Short mmCIF file of C-alpha atoms and ligand atoms in Angstrom, two decimals:
data_model
loop_
_atom_site.label_atom_id
_atom_site.label_comp_id
_atom_site.label_asym_id
_atom_site.label_seq_id
_atom_site.Cartn_x
_atom_site.Cartn_y
_atom_site.Cartn_z
CA UNK A 1395 79.44 78.37 94.40
CA UNK A 1396 77.72 76.00 91.90
CA UNK A 1397 77.65 76.44 88.26
CA UNK A 1398 77.32 78.34 84.94
CA UNK A 1399 76.93 76.62 81.28
CA UNK A 1400 80.08 77.21 79.36
CA UNK A 1401 78.93 75.65 76.05
CA UNK A 1402 76.18 73.25 74.84
CA UNK A 1403 76.30 70.36 72.21
CA UNK A 1404 73.82 67.76 70.63
CA UNK A 1405 74.05 65.05 68.11
CA UNK A 1406 71.34 63.14 66.62
CA UNK A 1407 71.27 59.84 63.92
CA UNK A 1408 71.02 60.81 60.36
CA UNK A 1409 67.90 58.94 59.44
CA UNK A 1410 64.55 60.94 60.10
CA UNK A 1411 61.47 58.64 60.22
CA UNK A 1412 58.35 60.39 59.40
CA UNK A 1413 54.81 59.31 60.62
CA UNK A 1414 53.86 58.11 56.96
CA UNK A 1415 57.06 55.54 57.37
CA UNK A 1416 55.74 54.72 60.87
CA UNK A 1417 52.09 53.93 59.22
CA UNK A 1418 54.01 51.29 57.27
CA UNK A 1419 55.01 49.34 60.21
CA UNK A 1420 52.05 49.67 62.61
CA UNK A 1421 48.33 50.41 62.28
CA UNK A 1422 48.91 54.34 62.80
CA UNK A 1423 48.67 57.45 60.54
CA UNK A 1424 50.41 60.79 60.41
CA UNK A 1425 47.04 62.40 61.53
CA UNK A 1426 46.72 60.38 64.65
CA UNK A 1427 50.49 60.96 65.52
CA UNK A 1428 50.50 64.83 64.94
CA UNK A 1429 47.04 65.70 66.51
CA UNK A 1430 47.67 63.45 69.88
CA UNK A 1431 51.29 63.90 70.29
CA UNK A 1432 52.69 66.75 67.67
CA UNK A 1433 55.22 64.60 66.73
CA UNK A 1434 56.04 64.88 62.89
CA UNK A 1435 59.40 62.60 62.44
CA UNK A 1436 62.14 61.20 64.94
CA UNK A 1437 65.39 60.11 64.34
CA UNK A 1438 66.49 56.47 64.32
CA UNK A 1439 70.03 55.09 64.71
CA UNK A 1440 71.10 53.12 61.90
CA UNK A 1441 74.93 53.12 61.51
CA UNK A 1442 75.69 55.53 64.33
CA UNK A 1443 76.18 53.80 67.94
CA UNK A 1444 75.44 55.54 71.00
CA UNK A 1445 79.34 56.31 71.57
CA UNK A 1446 79.47 57.96 68.17
CA UNK A 1447 76.91 60.44 69.07
CA UNK A 1448 77.37 60.97 72.98
CA UNK A 1449 80.93 61.77 71.70
CA UNK A 1450 80.02 63.83 69.19
CA UNK A 1451 78.00 65.98 71.25
CA UNK A 1452 80.43 66.08 73.96
CA UNK A 1453 83.16 67.34 71.54
CA UNK A 1454 80.93 69.97 70.45
CA UNK A 1455 79.82 71.34 73.88
CA UNK A 1456 83.61 71.09 74.81
CA UNK A 1457 84.45 73.27 71.64
CA UNK A 1458 82.11 75.95 72.49
CA UNK A 1459 83.21 76.00 76.19
CA UNK A 1460 86.79 76.50 75.14
CA UNK A 1461 87.73 73.59 77.86
CA UNK A 1462 90.17 70.94 77.18
CA UNK A 1463 89.03 67.14 78.02
CA UNK A 1464 91.90 67.15 80.38
CA UNK A 1465 90.68 70.17 82.19
CA UNK A 1466 87.43 68.50 83.06
CA UNK A 1467 87.33 67.01 86.99
CA UNK A 1468 83.87 64.73 86.20
CA UNK A 1469 81.63 63.12 83.47
CA UNK A 1470 78.20 62.49 84.10
CA UNK A 1471 75.93 60.61 81.43
CA UNK A 1472 72.29 60.69 82.03
CA UNK A 1473 70.97 57.57 80.11
CA UNK A 1474 68.87 53.94 81.06
CA UNK A 1475 71.19 52.18 78.65
CA UNK A 1476 74.77 52.98 77.17
CA UNK A 1477 76.70 50.85 74.88
CA UNK A 1478 77.67 48.47 77.52
CA UNK A 1479 76.09 46.82 81.03
CA UNK A 1480 79.94 48.00 82.15
CA UNK A 1481 81.75 50.27 81.76
CA UNK A 1482 79.21 53.09 82.00
CA UNK A 1483 78.56 55.33 78.93
CA UNK A 1484 80.47 58.43 80.89
CA UNK A 1485 83.80 56.00 81.25
CA UNK A 1486 83.32 55.31 77.41
CA UNK A 1487 82.94 59.25 76.63
CA UNK A 1488 85.59 59.91 78.63
CA UNK A 1489 88.35 57.25 76.96
CA UNK A 1490 87.11 58.37 73.42
CA UNK A 1491 87.72 62.23 74.18
CA UNK A 1492 91.00 61.98 76.12
CA UNK A 1493 89.56 63.04 79.62
CA UNK A 1494 91.20 61.80 82.58
CA UNK A 1495 88.64 62.68 85.20
CA UNK A 1496 86.00 60.18 87.36
CA UNK A 1497 82.90 59.58 85.24
CA UNK A 1498 79.84 57.37 86.03
CA UNK A 1499 76.14 57.19 84.59
CA UNK A 1500 72.79 58.38 86.20
CA UNK A 1501 69.59 56.71 85.56
CA UNK A 1502 66.52 58.67 85.90
CA UNK A 1503 64.94 58.12 82.46
CA UNK A 1504 63.60 60.87 81.19
CA UNK A 1505 64.60 63.08 83.92
CA UNK A 1506 67.94 62.09 83.99
CA UNK A 1507 69.59 65.14 82.62
CA UNK A 1508 68.16 67.43 85.53
CA UNK A 1509 69.09 64.47 87.97
CA UNK A 1510 72.83 64.88 86.71
CA UNK A 1511 72.72 68.86 86.93
CA UNK A 1512 71.59 67.90 90.46
CA UNK A 1513 74.78 66.01 91.11
CA UNK A 1514 77.01 68.08 89.38
CA UNK A 1515 75.76 71.15 91.79
CA UNK A 1516 76.69 68.90 94.48
CA UNK A 1517 80.32 68.59 93.04
CA UNK A 1518 80.44 72.35 92.62
CA UNK A 1519 79.17 73.22 95.83
CA UNK A 1520 81.47 70.86 97.78
CA UNK A 1521 84.61 72.42 95.88
CA UNK A 1522 85.42 69.01 94.20
CA UNK A 1523 85.26 70.38 90.63
CA UNK A 1524 85.52 73.12 88.69
CA UNK A 1525 84.68 71.76 85.16
CA UNK A 1526 82.00 69.33 84.60
CA UNK A 1527 80.66 67.49 81.43
CA UNK A 1528 77.23 66.59 81.70
CA UNK A 1529 75.61 64.53 78.83
CA UNK A 1530 72.04 63.58 78.24
CA UNK A 1531 71.40 60.79 75.68
CA UNK A 1532 69.26 57.94 74.97
CA UNK A 1533 68.79 55.42 72.49
CA UNK A 1534 65.56 54.07 72.69
CA UNK A 1535 65.01 52.34 69.31
CA UNK A 1536 66.80 49.35 70.53
CA UNK A 1537 64.45 49.06 73.54
CA UNK A 1538 61.27 49.96 71.54
CA UNK A 1539 58.63 47.43 70.82
CA UNK A 1540 58.26 47.91 67.28
CA UNK A 1541 55.00 46.32 67.05
CA UNK A 1542 53.22 48.26 69.78
CA UNK A 1543 51.67 51.33 68.03
CA UNK A 1544 51.00 52.92 71.69
CA UNK A 1545 54.65 53.54 72.24
CA UNK A 1546 56.64 52.85 69.06
CA UNK A 1547 55.25 56.19 67.56
CA UNK A 1548 56.42 58.43 70.56
CA UNK A 1549 60.14 57.73 70.92
CA UNK A 1550 63.51 58.93 69.22
CA UNK A 1551 67.06 58.54 69.57
CA UNK A 1552 69.35 61.46 70.40
CA UNK A 1553 70.73 63.68 73.24
CA UNK A 1554 73.19 66.21 74.11
CA UNK A 1555 75.73 67.43 76.54
CA UNK A 1556 76.76 70.86 78.54
CA UNK A 1557 79.82 71.73 79.98
CA UNK A 1558 79.77 73.47 83.35
CA UNK A 1559 82.04 75.88 85.24
CA UNK A 1560 81.88 77.70 88.63
CA UNK A 1561 79.28 80.14 88.76
CA UNK A 1562 76.23 80.82 90.40
CA UNK A 1563 73.57 80.55 87.36
CA UNK A 1564 71.93 77.74 89.08
CA UNK A 1565 68.99 79.15 91.04
CA UNK A 1566 67.24 76.13 91.85
CA UNK A 1567 66.81 72.77 91.43
CA UNK A 1568 64.74 70.16 92.62
CA UNK A 1569 64.34 66.31 92.01
CA UNK A 1570 61.52 63.85 93.07
CA UNK A 1571 60.88 59.93 92.99
CA UNK A 1572 57.89 57.85 93.23
CA UNK A 1573 58.61 54.23 92.98
CA UNK A 1574 56.43 52.74 90.39
CA UNK A 1575 57.43 50.13 88.39
CA UNK A 1576 53.90 49.28 86.74
CA UNK A 1577 53.03 52.25 84.54
CA UNK A 1578 56.35 52.74 82.64
CA UNK A 1579 59.01 50.19 82.45
CA UNK A 1580 61.41 48.02 80.51
CA UNK A 1581 62.79 44.84 81.75
CA UNK A 1582 66.63 43.82 81.23
CA UNK A 1583 65.80 41.01 78.63
CA UNK A 1584 67.38 37.94 78.68
CA UNK A 1585 68.64 36.79 81.98
CA UNK A 1586 71.89 34.27 81.12
CA UNK A 1587 71.66 31.99 84.29
CA UNK A 1588 71.00 28.45 83.50
CA UNK A 1589 69.42 28.59 87.22
CA UNK A 1590 67.13 31.26 86.78
CA UNK A 1591 63.60 29.78 87.19
CA UNK A 1592 61.42 32.99 85.13
CA UNK A 1593 60.75 33.29 81.66
CA UNK A 1594 62.68 35.88 79.79
CA UNK A 1595 61.01 39.07 78.53
CA UNK A 1596 62.36 41.22 75.78
CA UNK A 1597 63.90 44.63 76.81
CA UNK A 1598 60.64 46.46 75.67
CA UNK A 1599 59.25 49.91 77.12
CA UNK A 1600 55.94 49.34 78.45
CA UNK A 1601 53.77 52.25 79.50
CA UNK A 1602 50.38 52.98 80.57
CA UNK A 1603 50.06 56.19 78.48
CA UNK A 1604 47.09 57.38 80.09
CA UNK A 1605 48.68 57.19 83.62
CA UNK A 1606 51.79 58.95 82.83
CA UNK A 1607 49.88 61.35 81.12
CA UNK A 1608 48.03 62.54 84.08
CA UNK A 1609 51.27 62.26 86.43
CA UNK A 1610 53.27 64.64 83.47
CA UNK A 1611 50.96 67.56 83.69
CA UNK A 1612 50.59 67.63 87.34
CA UNK A 1613 54.27 67.33 87.74
CA UNK A 1614 55.32 69.94 85.30
CA UNK A 1615 53.01 72.40 86.95
CA UNK A 1616 54.22 71.48 90.40
CA UNK A 1617 57.79 71.38 89.35
CA UNK A 1618 58.14 74.59 87.72
CA UNK A 1619 56.06 76.29 90.09
CA UNK A 1620 58.53 74.91 92.89
CA UNK A 1621 61.75 75.79 91.21
CA UNK A 1622 60.65 79.25 90.49
CA UNK A 1623 59.89 79.93 93.88
CA UNK A 1624 62.82 78.14 95.13
CA UNK A 1625 64.93 80.62 93.07
CA UNK A 1626 63.07 83.66 94.69
CA UNK A 1627 61.17 84.47 91.50
CA UNK A 1628 57.66 84.38 89.90
CA UNK A 1629 56.50 83.25 86.78
CA UNK A 1630 56.44 86.80 85.23
CA UNK A 1631 60.59 86.52 85.50
CA UNK A 1632 60.78 83.38 83.68
CA UNK A 1633 61.90 84.33 80.26
CA UNK A 1634 61.85 80.45 78.70
CA UNK A 1635 60.46 77.25 79.80
CA UNK A 1636 62.43 74.10 78.75
CA UNK A 1637 59.90 71.26 79.01
CA UNK A 1638 60.18 67.49 79.13
CA UNK A 1639 59.24 66.64 75.10
CA UNK A 1640 57.21 63.79 75.63
CA UNK A 1641 53.94 65.12 74.08
CA UNK A 1642 52.83 69.06 72.86
CA UNK A 1643 49.57 68.34 74.40
CA UNK A 1644 51.15 67.76 78.07
CA UNK A 1645 53.21 71.07 77.41
CA UNK A 1646 49.80 73.26 76.18
CA UNK A 1647 48.26 71.86 79.48
CA UNK A 1648 50.76 72.76 81.76
CA UNK A 1649 51.38 76.45 79.88
CA UNK A 1650 47.85 77.16 80.23
CA UNK A 1651 47.83 76.50 83.97
CA UNK A 1652 50.78 78.24 84.87
CA UNK A 1653 50.24 81.32 82.85
CA UNK A 1654 52.43 84.58 82.61
CA UNK A 1655 54.95 82.93 80.21
CA UNK A 1656 53.77 82.96 76.51
CA UNK A 1657 53.32 79.49 75.17
CA UNK A 1658 55.94 80.85 72.50
CA UNK A 1659 58.50 80.60 74.93
CA UNK A 1660 58.08 77.19 75.83
CA UNK A 1661 60.64 75.59 73.67
CA UNK A 1662 59.62 72.74 71.52
CA UNK A 1663 61.20 70.48 69.03
CA UNK A 1664 59.32 67.38 69.73
CA UNK A 1665 58.08 67.67 66.15
CA UNK A 1666 61.63 66.56 64.86
CA UNK A 1667 62.69 64.40 67.42
CA UNK A 1668 59.88 63.08 69.19
CA UNK A 1669 60.46 61.65 72.60
CA UNK A 1670 64.40 61.16 73.10
CA UNK A 1671 63.91 60.84 77.45
CA UNK A 1672 66.98 62.29 79.10
CA UNK A 1673 68.11 63.49 75.46
CA UNK A 1674 65.30 65.95 75.16
CA UNK A 1675 66.45 68.79 77.27
CA UNK A 1676 70.19 69.11 76.01
CA UNK A 1677 68.92 69.09 72.33
CA UNK A 1678 66.60 71.76 73.04
CA UNK A 1679 69.34 74.00 75.16
CA UNK A 1680 71.70 73.72 72.28
CA UNK A 1681 69.38 74.48 69.57
CA UNK A 1682 68.05 77.60 71.08
CA UNK A 1683 71.54 78.38 72.10
CA UNK A 1684 73.14 77.75 68.86
CA UNK A 1685 70.05 79.98 67.06
CA UNK A 1686 71.04 82.57 69.50
CA UNK A 1687 67.67 82.78 71.29
CA UNK A 1688 69.27 83.01 74.66
CA UNK A 1689 70.43 86.54 75.94
CA UNK A 1690 72.59 86.91 78.96
CA UNK A 1691 70.48 87.04 82.25
CA UNK A 1692 67.51 85.16 81.00
CA UNK A 1693 65.60 82.93 83.04
CA UNK A 1694 65.21 79.42 81.94
CA UNK A 1695 62.92 77.19 84.06
CA UNK A 1696 63.21 73.53 82.96
CA UNK A 1697 61.12 70.15 84.08
CA UNK A 1698 61.26 66.54 83.16
CA UNK A 1699 59.38 63.87 84.36
CA UNK A 1700 59.54 59.94 83.38
CA UNK A 1701 60.13 56.45 84.27
CA UNK A 1702 60.72 55.68 87.97
CA UNK A 1703 58.11 57.43 88.40
CA UNK A 1704 60.78 60.56 88.63
CA UNK A 1705 60.76 64.53 88.10
CA UNK A 1706 63.57 67.02 87.91
CA UNK A 1707 63.25 70.80 87.85
CA UNK A 1708 65.23 73.65 87.73
CA UNK A 1709 65.68 77.10 87.36
CA UNK A 1710 69.09 78.51 85.42
CA UNK A 1711 69.94 82.15 84.35
CA UNK A 1712 71.79 82.16 80.93
CA UNK A 1713 75.28 83.76 81.69
CA UNK A 1714 76.82 83.52 78.28
O1 UT7 B 1230 58.38 60.23 78.71
C1 UT7 B 1230 58.12 59.46 79.21
C2 UT7 B 1230 56.62 60.08 80.00
N1 UT7 B 1230 55.83 59.54 78.65
C3 UT7 B 1230 54.89 60.22 78.54
O2 UT7 B 1230 54.78 61.39 79.17
C4 UT7 B 1230 53.29 59.99 77.78
C5 UT7 B 1230 52.40 60.21 78.21
N2 UT7 B 1230 50.96 60.08 77.24
C6 UT7 B 1230 50.89 60.25 76.28
O3 UT7 B 1230 51.36 61.41 75.76
C7 UT7 B 1230 49.38 59.93 75.69
O4 UT7 B 1230 49.03 59.25 76.64
C8 UT7 B 1230 49.61 59.02 74.61
C9 UT7 B 1230 49.91 59.91 73.04
C10 UT7 B 1230 50.72 57.71 74.82
C11 UT7 B 1230 48.15 58.38 73.94
O5 UT7 B 1230 47.46 59.17 73.73
P1 UT7 B 1230 45.73 59.28 74.14
O6 UT7 B 1230 45.30 60.58 73.72
O7 UT7 B 1230 45.99 59.13 75.74
O8 UT7 B 1230 45.41 58.02 73.63
P2 UT7 B 1230 44.70 56.78 74.33
O9 UT7 B 1230 46.03 55.74 74.74
O10 UT7 B 1230 43.65 56.86 75.10
O11 UT7 B 1230 44.22 56.15 72.63
C12 UT7 B 1230 43.39 56.32 72.31
C13 UT7 B 1230 42.96 55.74 71.24
C14 UT7 B 1230 42.57 54.03 71.41
O12 UT7 B 1230 41.93 53.55 70.48
P3 UT7 B 1230 40.49 53.22 70.85
O13 UT7 B 1230 40.53 52.37 72.05
O14 UT7 B 1230 39.51 54.56 71.42
O15 UT7 B 1230 39.59 52.45 69.81
C15 UT7 B 1230 44.16 53.53 70.82
O16 UT7 B 1230 44.05 52.08 70.86
O17 UT7 B 1230 43.91 55.75 70.00
C16 UT7 B 1230 44.54 54.30 69.70
N3 UT7 B 1230 45.82 54.47 69.55
C17 UT7 B 1230 46.41 54.71 68.41
N4 UT7 B 1230 45.53 54.86 66.78
C18 UT7 B 1230 46.83 55.17 66.15
C19 UT7 B 1230 46.82 54.14 70.22
N5 UT7 B 1230 47.98 54.38 69.75
C20 UT7 B 1230 47.74 54.64 68.43
C21 UT7 B 1230 48.41 55.05 67.43
N6 UT7 B 1230 47.88 55.26 65.91
N7 UT7 B 1230 49.73 54.85 66.98
#
C-alpha cells in the first residue's frame, strides 16, 4: 500500500518581476531571457517569508483534502534553505498549522519534491502513516547573486504542497544522485568561528549552465523512460508530463526525444514563475488540478533534476 493525492495547494509572493525590470539590474534583455529560457516573469519575496508561504500552501492542500492538521502523521518539506538552520521548515509549518506529528526537511535541491514523495512512499509502505503533508518550496531570491546575469534571471520564489492518503496511485518512483559540488552549488555563507582559517563566501548560487543543461536533457529522458517502464506502462499510456521548470528548451528537447506524448501535454508554467527549484512541481500540479485538467485515472509522469547532482522521477495515477 502506498499513497494517493488527496489535495494540492500553492503559494507565491505577490511581486512579479518582469524581464524588462530584470534588464534594469543586469545587462540582459527580455528577448535573451525569453528565447534562451522561456521565462517572462518570476515571483520575488518582498514582505512575505518562506513561513507565510509554506503555511498558506499547506492549508490550501489540507482544505482541498478535507484533512484536519491534527490527522497528519508526518510532514516533509523539500527545501534547500528554510526560515532557520534549525528548526526545520517542516517543524515551523507543523507549529503554525497546529499539527502534532513528526516533521523534517529533505534537501535534494530541484529534485527535492520527488525525493520527499519517495520518503513518504516508504512511510506508507511500512504502514507507519495514513496521512502525510509533503511541501516543496524555495526562496532562492535570498541566495541569488543579483550581479550575475547568467543565474539571476533564472530563479524565482514559490512552491506548493500535497496531502497524501493511503492508496495505490503511486505507480513507480526513482531517485538518483551523482555527487558533484562543482557545477551547481551554493556555499553556507558566513562562518562565525573565530578559529576558522578560510575566507567566508556569500551564500550565492553558482552554476555552470551548459554542463547542467546537458545533464538535464539526458536525465529527463532517462528518468521518464525508467519511471514509465517501472510502472509497467509505455509512453503511449502517459496523459501528462510534469517536468522540472528549469528551461523550456530542456523540456522541448526531452519531449522530442521521448515522443508519444504531445508537447502541449508537457505542463509548463516557467513563463510565469521561473525556476523555483523544489517548488516547481507542486505549483504545476496545483495549477493543473485547480484548472480541472486532471481526470480520474490520468497517468502523470514527473521528472526533476538539479543540484547534487540529483534526479527524481515518478509516475502517479490521478485518483481524485
Ligand atoms: O534547476 C537547476 C538546474 N538548472 C538548469 O537546468 C539550467 C540549465 N542551463 C540552462 O538552462 C542554460 O545553460 C542557461 C539558460 C543557463 C544559459 O543558456 P545558454 O544558451 O546555454 O547560454 P550560454 O551560457 O552558452 O551563454 C551564451 C551567451 C554568452 O555570451 P557570449 O560568451 O556568447 O558572448 C553569455 O555571456 O549569452 C550570454 N548570457 C547572457 N546574455 C544576456 C548569459 N546570460 C545572459 C543574460 N542576458 N541573462
